[in-house]
PDB file of C-alpha atoms in Angstrom:
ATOM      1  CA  UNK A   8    -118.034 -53.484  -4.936  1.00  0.00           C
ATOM      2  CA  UNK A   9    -119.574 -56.150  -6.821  1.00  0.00           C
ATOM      3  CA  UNK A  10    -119.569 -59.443  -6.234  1.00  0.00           C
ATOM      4  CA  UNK A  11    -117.813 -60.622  -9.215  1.00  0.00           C
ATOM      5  CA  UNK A  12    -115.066 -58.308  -8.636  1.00  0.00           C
ATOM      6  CA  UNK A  13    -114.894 -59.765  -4.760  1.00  0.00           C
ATOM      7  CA  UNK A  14    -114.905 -63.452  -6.408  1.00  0.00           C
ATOM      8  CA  UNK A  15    -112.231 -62.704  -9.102  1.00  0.00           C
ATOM      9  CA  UNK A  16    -109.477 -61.446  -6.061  1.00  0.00           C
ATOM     10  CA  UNK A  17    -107.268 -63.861  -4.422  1.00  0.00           C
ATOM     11  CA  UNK A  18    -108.529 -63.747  -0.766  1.00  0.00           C
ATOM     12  CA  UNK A  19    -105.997 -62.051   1.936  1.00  0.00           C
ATOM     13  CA  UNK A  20    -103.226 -64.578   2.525  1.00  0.00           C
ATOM     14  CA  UNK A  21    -103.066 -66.221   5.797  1.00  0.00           C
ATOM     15  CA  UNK A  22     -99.514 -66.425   6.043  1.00  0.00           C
ATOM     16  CA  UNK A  23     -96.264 -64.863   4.394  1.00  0.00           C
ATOM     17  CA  UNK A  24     -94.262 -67.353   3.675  1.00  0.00           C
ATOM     18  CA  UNK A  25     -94.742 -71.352   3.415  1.00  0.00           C
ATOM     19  CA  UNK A  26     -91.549 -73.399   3.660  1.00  0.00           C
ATOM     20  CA  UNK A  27     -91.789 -76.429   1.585  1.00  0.00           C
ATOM     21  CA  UNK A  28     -88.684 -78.665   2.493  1.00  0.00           C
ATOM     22  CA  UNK A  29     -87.737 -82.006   3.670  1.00  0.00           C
ATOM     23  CA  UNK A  30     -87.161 -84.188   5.965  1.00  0.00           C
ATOM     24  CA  UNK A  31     -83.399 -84.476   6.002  1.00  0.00           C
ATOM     25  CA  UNK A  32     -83.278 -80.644   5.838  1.00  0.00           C
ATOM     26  CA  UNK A  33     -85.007 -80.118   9.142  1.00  0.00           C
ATOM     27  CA  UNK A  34     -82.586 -78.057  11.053  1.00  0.00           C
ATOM     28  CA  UNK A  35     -82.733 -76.012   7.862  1.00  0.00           C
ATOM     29  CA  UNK A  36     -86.486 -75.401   7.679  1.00  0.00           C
ATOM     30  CA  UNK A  37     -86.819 -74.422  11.239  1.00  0.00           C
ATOM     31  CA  UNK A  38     -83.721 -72.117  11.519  1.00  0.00           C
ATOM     32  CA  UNK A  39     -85.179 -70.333   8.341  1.00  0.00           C
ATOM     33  CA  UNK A  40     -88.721 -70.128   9.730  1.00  0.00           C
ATOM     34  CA  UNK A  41     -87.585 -68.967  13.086  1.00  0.00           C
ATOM     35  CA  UNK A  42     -85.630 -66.146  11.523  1.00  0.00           C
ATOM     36  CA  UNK A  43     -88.170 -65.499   9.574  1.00  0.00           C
ATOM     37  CA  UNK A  44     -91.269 -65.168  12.291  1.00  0.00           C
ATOM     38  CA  UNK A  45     -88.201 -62.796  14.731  1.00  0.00           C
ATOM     39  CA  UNK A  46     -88.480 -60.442  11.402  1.00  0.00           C
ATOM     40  CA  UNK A  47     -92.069 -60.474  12.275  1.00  0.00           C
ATOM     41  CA  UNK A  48     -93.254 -62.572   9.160  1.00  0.00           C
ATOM     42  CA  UNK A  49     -95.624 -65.045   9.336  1.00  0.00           C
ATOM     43  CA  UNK A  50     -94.801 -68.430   8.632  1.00  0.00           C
ATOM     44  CA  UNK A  51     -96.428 -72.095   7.844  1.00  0.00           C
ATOM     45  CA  UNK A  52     -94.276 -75.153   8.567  1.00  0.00           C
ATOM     46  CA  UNK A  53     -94.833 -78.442   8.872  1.00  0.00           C
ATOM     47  CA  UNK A  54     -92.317 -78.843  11.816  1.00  0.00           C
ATOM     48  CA  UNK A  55     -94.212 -76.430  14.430  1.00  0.00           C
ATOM     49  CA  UNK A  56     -98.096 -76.304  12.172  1.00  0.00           C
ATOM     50  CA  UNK A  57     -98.867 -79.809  11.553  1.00  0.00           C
ATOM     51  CA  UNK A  58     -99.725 -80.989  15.104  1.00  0.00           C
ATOM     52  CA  UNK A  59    -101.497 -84.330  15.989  1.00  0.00           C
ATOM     53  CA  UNK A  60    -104.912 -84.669  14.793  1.00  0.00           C
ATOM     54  CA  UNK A  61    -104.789 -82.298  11.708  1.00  0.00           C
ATOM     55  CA  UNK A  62    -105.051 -83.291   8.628  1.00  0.00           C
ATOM     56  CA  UNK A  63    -101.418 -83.542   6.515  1.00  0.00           C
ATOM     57  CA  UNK A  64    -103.033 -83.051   3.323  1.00  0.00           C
ATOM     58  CA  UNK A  65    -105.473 -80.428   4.409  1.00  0.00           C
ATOM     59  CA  UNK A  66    -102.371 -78.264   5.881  1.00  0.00           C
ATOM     60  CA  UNK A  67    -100.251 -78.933   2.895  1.00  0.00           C
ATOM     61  CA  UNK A  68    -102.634 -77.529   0.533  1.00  0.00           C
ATOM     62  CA  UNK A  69    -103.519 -74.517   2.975  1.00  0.00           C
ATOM     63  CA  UNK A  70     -99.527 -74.062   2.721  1.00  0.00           C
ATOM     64  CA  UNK A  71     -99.520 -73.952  -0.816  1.00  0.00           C
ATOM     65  CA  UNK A  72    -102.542 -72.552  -1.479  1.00  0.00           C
ATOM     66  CA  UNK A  73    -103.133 -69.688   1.410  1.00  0.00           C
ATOM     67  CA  UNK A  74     -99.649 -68.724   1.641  1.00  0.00           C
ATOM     68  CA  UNK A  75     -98.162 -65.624  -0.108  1.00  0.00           C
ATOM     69  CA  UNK A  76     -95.016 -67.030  -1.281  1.00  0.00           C
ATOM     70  CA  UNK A  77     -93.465 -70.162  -0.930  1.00  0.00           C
ATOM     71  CA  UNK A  78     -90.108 -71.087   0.068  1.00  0.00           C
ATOM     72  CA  UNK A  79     -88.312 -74.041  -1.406  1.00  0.00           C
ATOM     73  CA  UNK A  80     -85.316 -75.205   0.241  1.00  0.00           C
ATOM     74  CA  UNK A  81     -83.345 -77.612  -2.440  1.00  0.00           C
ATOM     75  CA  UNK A  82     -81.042 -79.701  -1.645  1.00  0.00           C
ATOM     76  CA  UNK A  83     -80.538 -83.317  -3.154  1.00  0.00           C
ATOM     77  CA  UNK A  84     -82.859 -84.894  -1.092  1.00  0.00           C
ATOM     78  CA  UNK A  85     -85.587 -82.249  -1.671  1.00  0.00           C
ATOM     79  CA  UNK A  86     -85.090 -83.051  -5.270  1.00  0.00           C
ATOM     80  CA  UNK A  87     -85.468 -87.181  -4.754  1.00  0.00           C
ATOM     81  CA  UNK A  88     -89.056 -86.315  -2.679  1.00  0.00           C
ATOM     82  CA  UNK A  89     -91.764 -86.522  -4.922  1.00  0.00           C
ATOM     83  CA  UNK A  90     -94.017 -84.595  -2.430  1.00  0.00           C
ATOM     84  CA  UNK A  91     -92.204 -81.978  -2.195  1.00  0.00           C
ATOM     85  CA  UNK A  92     -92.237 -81.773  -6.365  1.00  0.00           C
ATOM     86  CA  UNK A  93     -95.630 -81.652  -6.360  1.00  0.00           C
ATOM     87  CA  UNK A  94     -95.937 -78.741  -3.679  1.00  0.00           C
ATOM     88  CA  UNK A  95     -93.576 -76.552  -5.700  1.00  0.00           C
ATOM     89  CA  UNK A  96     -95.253 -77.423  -9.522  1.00  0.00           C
ATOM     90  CA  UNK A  97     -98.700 -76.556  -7.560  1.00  0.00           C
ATOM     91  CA  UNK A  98     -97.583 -73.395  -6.811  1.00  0.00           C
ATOM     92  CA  UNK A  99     -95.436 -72.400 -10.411  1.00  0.00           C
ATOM     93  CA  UNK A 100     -98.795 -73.527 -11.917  1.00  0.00           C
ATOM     94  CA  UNK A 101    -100.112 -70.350 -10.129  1.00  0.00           C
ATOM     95  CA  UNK A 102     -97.748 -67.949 -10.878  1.00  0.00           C
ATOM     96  CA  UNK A 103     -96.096 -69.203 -13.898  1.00  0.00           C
ATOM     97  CA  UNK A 104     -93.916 -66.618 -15.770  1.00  0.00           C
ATOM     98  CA  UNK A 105     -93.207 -65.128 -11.694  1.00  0.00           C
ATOM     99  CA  UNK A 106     -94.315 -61.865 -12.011  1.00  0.00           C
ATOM    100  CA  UNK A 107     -95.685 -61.500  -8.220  1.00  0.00           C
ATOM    101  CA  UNK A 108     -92.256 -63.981  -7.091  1.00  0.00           C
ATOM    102  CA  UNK A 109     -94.629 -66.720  -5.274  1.00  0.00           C
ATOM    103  CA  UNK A 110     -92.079 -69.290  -5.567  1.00  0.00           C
ATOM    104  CA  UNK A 111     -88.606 -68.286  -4.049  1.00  0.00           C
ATOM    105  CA  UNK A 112     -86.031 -71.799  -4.356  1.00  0.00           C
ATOM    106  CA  UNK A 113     -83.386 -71.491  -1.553  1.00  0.00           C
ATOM    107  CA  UNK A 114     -80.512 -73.963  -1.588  1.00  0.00           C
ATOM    108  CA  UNK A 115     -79.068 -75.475   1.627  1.00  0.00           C
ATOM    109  CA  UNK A 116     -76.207 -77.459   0.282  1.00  0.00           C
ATOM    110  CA  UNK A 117     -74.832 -77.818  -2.976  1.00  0.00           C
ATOM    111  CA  UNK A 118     -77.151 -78.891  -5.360  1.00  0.00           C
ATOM    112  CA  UNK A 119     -78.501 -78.934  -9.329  1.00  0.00           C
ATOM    113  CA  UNK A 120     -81.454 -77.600  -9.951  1.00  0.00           C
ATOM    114  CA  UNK A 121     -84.302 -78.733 -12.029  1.00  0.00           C
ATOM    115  CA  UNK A 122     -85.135 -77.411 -15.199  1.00  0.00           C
ATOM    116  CA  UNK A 123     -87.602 -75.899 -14.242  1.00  0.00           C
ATOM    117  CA  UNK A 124     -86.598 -74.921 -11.393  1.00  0.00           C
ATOM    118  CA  UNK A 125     -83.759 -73.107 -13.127  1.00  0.00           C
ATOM    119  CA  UNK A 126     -85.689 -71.117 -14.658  1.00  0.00           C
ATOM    120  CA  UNK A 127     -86.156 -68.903 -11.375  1.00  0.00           C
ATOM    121  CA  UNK A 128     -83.569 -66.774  -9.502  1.00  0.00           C
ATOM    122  CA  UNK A 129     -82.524 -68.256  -6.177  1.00  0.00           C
ATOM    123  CA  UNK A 130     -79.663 -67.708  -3.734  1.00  0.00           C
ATOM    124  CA  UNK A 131     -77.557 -69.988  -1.174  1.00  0.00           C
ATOM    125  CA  UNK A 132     -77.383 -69.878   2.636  1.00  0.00           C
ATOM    126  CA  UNK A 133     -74.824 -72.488   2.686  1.00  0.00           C
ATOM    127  CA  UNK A 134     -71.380 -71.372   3.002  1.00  0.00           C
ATOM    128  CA  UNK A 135     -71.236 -68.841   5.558  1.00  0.00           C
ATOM    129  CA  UNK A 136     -71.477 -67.881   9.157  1.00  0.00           C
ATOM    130  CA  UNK A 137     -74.156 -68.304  11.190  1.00  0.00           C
ATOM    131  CA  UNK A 138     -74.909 -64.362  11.160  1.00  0.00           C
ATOM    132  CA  UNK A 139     -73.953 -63.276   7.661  1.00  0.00           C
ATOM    133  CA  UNK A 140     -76.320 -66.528   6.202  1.00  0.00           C
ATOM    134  CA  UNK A 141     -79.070 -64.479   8.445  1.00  0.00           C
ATOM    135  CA  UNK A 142     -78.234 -61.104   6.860  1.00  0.00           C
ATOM    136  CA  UNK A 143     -78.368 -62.817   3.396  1.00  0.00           C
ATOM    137  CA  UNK A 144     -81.575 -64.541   4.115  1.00  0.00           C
ATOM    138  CA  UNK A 145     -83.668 -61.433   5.215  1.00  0.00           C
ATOM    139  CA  UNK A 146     -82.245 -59.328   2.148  1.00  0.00           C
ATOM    140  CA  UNK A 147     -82.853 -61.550  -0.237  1.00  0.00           C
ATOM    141  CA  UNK A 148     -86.557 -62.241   1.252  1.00  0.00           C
ATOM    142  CA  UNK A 149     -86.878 -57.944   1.472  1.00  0.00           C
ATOM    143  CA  UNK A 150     -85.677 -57.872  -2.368  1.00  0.00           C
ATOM    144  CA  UNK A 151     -88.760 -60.635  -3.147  1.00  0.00           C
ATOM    145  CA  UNK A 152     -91.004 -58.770  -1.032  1.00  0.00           C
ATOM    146  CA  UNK A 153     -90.056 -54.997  -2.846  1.00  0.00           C
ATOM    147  CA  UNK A 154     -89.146 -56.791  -6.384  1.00  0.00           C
ATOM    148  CA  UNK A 155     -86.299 -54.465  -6.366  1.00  0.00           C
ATOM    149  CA  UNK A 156     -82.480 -54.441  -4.777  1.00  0.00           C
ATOM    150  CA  UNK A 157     -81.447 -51.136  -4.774  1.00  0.00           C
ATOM    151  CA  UNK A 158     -79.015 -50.529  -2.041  1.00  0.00           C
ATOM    152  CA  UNK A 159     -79.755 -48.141   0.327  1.00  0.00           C
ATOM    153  CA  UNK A 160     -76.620 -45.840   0.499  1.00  0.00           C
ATOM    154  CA  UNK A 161     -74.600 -44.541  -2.631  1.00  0.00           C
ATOM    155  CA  UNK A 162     -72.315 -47.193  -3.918  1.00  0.00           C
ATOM    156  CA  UNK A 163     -68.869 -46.423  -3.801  1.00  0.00           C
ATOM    157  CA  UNK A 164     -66.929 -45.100  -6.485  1.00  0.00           C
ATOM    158  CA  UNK A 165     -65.214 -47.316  -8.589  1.00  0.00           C
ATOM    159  CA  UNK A 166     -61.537 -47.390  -8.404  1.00  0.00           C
ATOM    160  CA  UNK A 167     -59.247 -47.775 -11.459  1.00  0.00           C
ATOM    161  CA  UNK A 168     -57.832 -51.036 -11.997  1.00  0.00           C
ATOM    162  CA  UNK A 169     -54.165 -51.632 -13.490  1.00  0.00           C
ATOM    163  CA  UNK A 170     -54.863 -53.405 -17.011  1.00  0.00           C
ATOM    164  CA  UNK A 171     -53.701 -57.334 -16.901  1.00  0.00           C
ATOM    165  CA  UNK A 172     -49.946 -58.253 -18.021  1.00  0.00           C
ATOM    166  CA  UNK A 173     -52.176 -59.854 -20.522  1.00  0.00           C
ATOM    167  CA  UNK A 174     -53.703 -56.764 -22.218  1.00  0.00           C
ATOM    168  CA  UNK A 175     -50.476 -55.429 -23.768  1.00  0.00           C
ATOM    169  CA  UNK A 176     -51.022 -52.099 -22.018  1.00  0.00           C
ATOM    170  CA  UNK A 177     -48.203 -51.244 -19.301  1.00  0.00           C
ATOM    171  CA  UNK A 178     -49.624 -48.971 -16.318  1.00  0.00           C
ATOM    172  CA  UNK A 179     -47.377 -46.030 -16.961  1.00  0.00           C
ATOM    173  CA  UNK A 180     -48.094 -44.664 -13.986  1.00  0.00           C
ATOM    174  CA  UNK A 181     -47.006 -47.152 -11.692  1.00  0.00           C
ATOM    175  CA  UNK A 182     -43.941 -48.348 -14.237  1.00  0.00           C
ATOM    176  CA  UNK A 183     -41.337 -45.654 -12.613  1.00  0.00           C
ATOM    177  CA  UNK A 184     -40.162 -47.804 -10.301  1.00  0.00           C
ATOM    178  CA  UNK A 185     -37.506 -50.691 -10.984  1.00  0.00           C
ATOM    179  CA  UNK A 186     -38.453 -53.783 -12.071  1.00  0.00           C
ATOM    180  CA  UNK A 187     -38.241 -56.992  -9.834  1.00  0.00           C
ATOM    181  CA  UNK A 188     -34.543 -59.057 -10.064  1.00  0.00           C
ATOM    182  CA  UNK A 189     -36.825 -62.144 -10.689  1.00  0.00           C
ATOM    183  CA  UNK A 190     -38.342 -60.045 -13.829  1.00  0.00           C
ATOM    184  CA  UNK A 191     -35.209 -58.825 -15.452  1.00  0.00           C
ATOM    185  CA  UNK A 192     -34.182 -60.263 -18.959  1.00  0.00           C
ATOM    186  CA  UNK A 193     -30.756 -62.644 -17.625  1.00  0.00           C
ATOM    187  CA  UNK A 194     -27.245 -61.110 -19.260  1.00  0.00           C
ATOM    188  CA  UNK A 195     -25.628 -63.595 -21.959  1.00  0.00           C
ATOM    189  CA  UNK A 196     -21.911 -63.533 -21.379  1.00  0.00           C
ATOM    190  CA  UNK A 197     -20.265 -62.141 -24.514  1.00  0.00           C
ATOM    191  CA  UNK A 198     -19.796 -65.050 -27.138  1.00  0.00           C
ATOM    192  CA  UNK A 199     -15.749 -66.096 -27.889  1.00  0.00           C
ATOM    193  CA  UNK A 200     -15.076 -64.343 -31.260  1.00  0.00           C
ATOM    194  CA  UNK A 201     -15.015 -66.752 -33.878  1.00  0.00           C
ATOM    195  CA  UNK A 202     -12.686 -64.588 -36.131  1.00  0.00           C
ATOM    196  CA  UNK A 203     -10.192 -66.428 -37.397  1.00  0.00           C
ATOM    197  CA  UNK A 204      -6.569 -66.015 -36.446  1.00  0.00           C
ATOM    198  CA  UNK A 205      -4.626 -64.049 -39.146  1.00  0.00           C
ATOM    199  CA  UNK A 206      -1.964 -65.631 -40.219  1.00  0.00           C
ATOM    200  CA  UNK A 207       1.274 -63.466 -40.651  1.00  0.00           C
ATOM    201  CA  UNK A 208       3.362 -65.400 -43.473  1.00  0.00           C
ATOM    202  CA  UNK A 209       6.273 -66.047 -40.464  1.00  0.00           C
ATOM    203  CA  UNK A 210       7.038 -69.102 -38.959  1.00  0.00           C
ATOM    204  CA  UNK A 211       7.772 -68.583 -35.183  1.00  0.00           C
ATOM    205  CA  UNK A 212      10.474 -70.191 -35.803  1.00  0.00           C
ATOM    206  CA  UNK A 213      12.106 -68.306 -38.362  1.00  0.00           C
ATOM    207  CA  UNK A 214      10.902 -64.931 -36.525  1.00  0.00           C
ATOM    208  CA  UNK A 215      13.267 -66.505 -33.299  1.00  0.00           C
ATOM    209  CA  UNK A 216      16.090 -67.048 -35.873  1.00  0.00           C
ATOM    210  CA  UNK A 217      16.315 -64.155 -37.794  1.00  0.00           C
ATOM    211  CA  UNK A 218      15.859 -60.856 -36.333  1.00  0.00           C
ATOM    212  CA  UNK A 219      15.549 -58.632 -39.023  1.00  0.00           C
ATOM    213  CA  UNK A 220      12.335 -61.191 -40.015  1.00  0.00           C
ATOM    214  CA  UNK A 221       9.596 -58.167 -40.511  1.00  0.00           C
ATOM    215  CA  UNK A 222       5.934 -58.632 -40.129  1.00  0.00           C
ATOM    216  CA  UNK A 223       4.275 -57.771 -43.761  1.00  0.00           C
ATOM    217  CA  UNK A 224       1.844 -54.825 -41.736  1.00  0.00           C
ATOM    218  CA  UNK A 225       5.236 -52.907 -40.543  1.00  0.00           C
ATOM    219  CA  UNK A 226       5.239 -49.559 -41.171  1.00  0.00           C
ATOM    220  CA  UNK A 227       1.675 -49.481 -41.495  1.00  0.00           C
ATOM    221  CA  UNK A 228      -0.333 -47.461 -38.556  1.00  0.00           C
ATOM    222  CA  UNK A 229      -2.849 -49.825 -36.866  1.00  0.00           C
ATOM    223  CA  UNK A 230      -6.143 -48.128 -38.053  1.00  0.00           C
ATOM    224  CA  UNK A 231      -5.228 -48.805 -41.561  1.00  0.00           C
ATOM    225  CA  UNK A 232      -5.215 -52.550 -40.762  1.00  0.00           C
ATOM    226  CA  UNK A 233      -8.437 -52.490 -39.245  1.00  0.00           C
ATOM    227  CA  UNK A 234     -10.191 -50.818 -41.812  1.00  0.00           C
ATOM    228  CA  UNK A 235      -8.045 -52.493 -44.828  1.00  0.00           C
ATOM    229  CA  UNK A 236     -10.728 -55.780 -44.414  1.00  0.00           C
ATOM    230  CA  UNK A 237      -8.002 -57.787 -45.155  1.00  0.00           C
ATOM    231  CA  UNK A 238      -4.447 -58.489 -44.082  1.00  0.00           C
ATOM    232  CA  UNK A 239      -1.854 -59.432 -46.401  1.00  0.00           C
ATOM    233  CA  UNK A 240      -0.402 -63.057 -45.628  1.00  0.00           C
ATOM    234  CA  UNK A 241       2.392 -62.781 -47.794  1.00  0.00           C
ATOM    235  CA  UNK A 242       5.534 -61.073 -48.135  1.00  0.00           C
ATOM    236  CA  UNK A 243       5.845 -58.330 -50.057  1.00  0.00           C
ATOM    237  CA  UNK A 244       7.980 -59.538 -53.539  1.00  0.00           C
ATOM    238  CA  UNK A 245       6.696 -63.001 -53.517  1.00  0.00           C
ATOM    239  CA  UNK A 246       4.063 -62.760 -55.480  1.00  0.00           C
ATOM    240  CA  UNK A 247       4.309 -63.883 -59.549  1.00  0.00           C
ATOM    241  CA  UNK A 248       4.003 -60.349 -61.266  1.00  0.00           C
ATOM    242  CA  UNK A 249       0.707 -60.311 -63.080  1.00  0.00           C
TER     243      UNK A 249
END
């Protein structure tokens, strides 16, 4: 091989992962990195790498610079730091449009993210138990790694779901049974009739004091009066022949 083609290759990185983070998120950086380095990665942080007498600046570009990927963990104060801006601009610079994911943003507490910054898919650890945070750190850092998440058994098969009262659509096959009381329509009690009384052209009175006082319907059956329409209010000869 040439030696042009050896110069134009990024050399072999020295570690898998840098975790750029700080100082308030601590307990964050070295729970992640020790999760990390039990999954048998290899890992740069400042916590456990930057011992006394090395150089911060030297180890800080090795970090960002010799590292595969490198792991941002945001959180409010990560986003007030202006080192650790520059540390995760240096390395976008590098891979800009993230085809080979060398930038992976990890938030530890709820958080915006920059504009920039939102331009690349992240995930959350916060939130969770202790164990499935773990699970959901080394899957998402597998997915990076494989730049695919394909599960690794079948999914299941969906199952139907019973259309929203919204939709207009009634499940017929589950609308056999009764409705709820809560969900029946309420009865209306039957309204008074409003019909007015018909009057029958006798005065009580006069019916009490005469007995052979006739009501003007007598003699007629009672289906004729209730389709007639009408009732006849006065007796018969009183009216002024036409």
């Amino acid at each position: 091989m040439s030696d042009r083609g050896a110069a134009g290759r990024r050399p072999a990185p020295e570690w898998d992962f840098f975790i750029s983070y700080t100082g308030a998120d601590l307990a964050w950086a070295e729970w992640v990195a020790w999760h990390l380095e039990d999954a048998g990665y290899r890992v740069l942080v400042q916590a456990w790498d930057f011992v006394p007498g090395s150089n911060w600046s030297v180890r800080m570009q090795e970090g960002v610079t010799k590292a595969e990927r490198t792991i941002v963990l945001l959180s409010a104060a990560y986003l007030d730091s202006v080192y650790g801006q520059a540390e995760w601009l240096a390395v976008q610079a590098a891979d800009p449009l993230g085809f080979t994911r060398r930038l992976l943003p990890i938030r530890v507490e709820e958080c915006p993210r920059p504009v920039l910054l939102g331009q690349i898919v992240s995930f959350d650890l916060f939130g969770q138990s202790p164990e499935a945070t773990r699970l959901h750190l080394l899957g998402n850092i597998a997915a990076a790694l494989a730049g695919r998440a394909k599960p690794a058994v079948a999914p299941t098969f969906p199952r139907h779901r019973r259309p929203s009262l919204l939709s207009g659509k009634p499940d017929i096959a589950r609308s056999t049974s009764p409705a709820p009381a809560a969900q029946l329509a309420p009865v209306r009690p039957a309204e008074p009739s409003r019909r007015r009384p018909v009057d029958s052209g006798v005065r009580p009175d006069r019916a009490a004091q005469d007995p052979t006082t006739r009501h003007p319907d007598h003699g007629r059956s009672d289906s004729y009066a209730q389709t007639a329409g009408h009732v006849d209010t006065e007796p018969a000869g009183a009216r002024p022949p036409r």
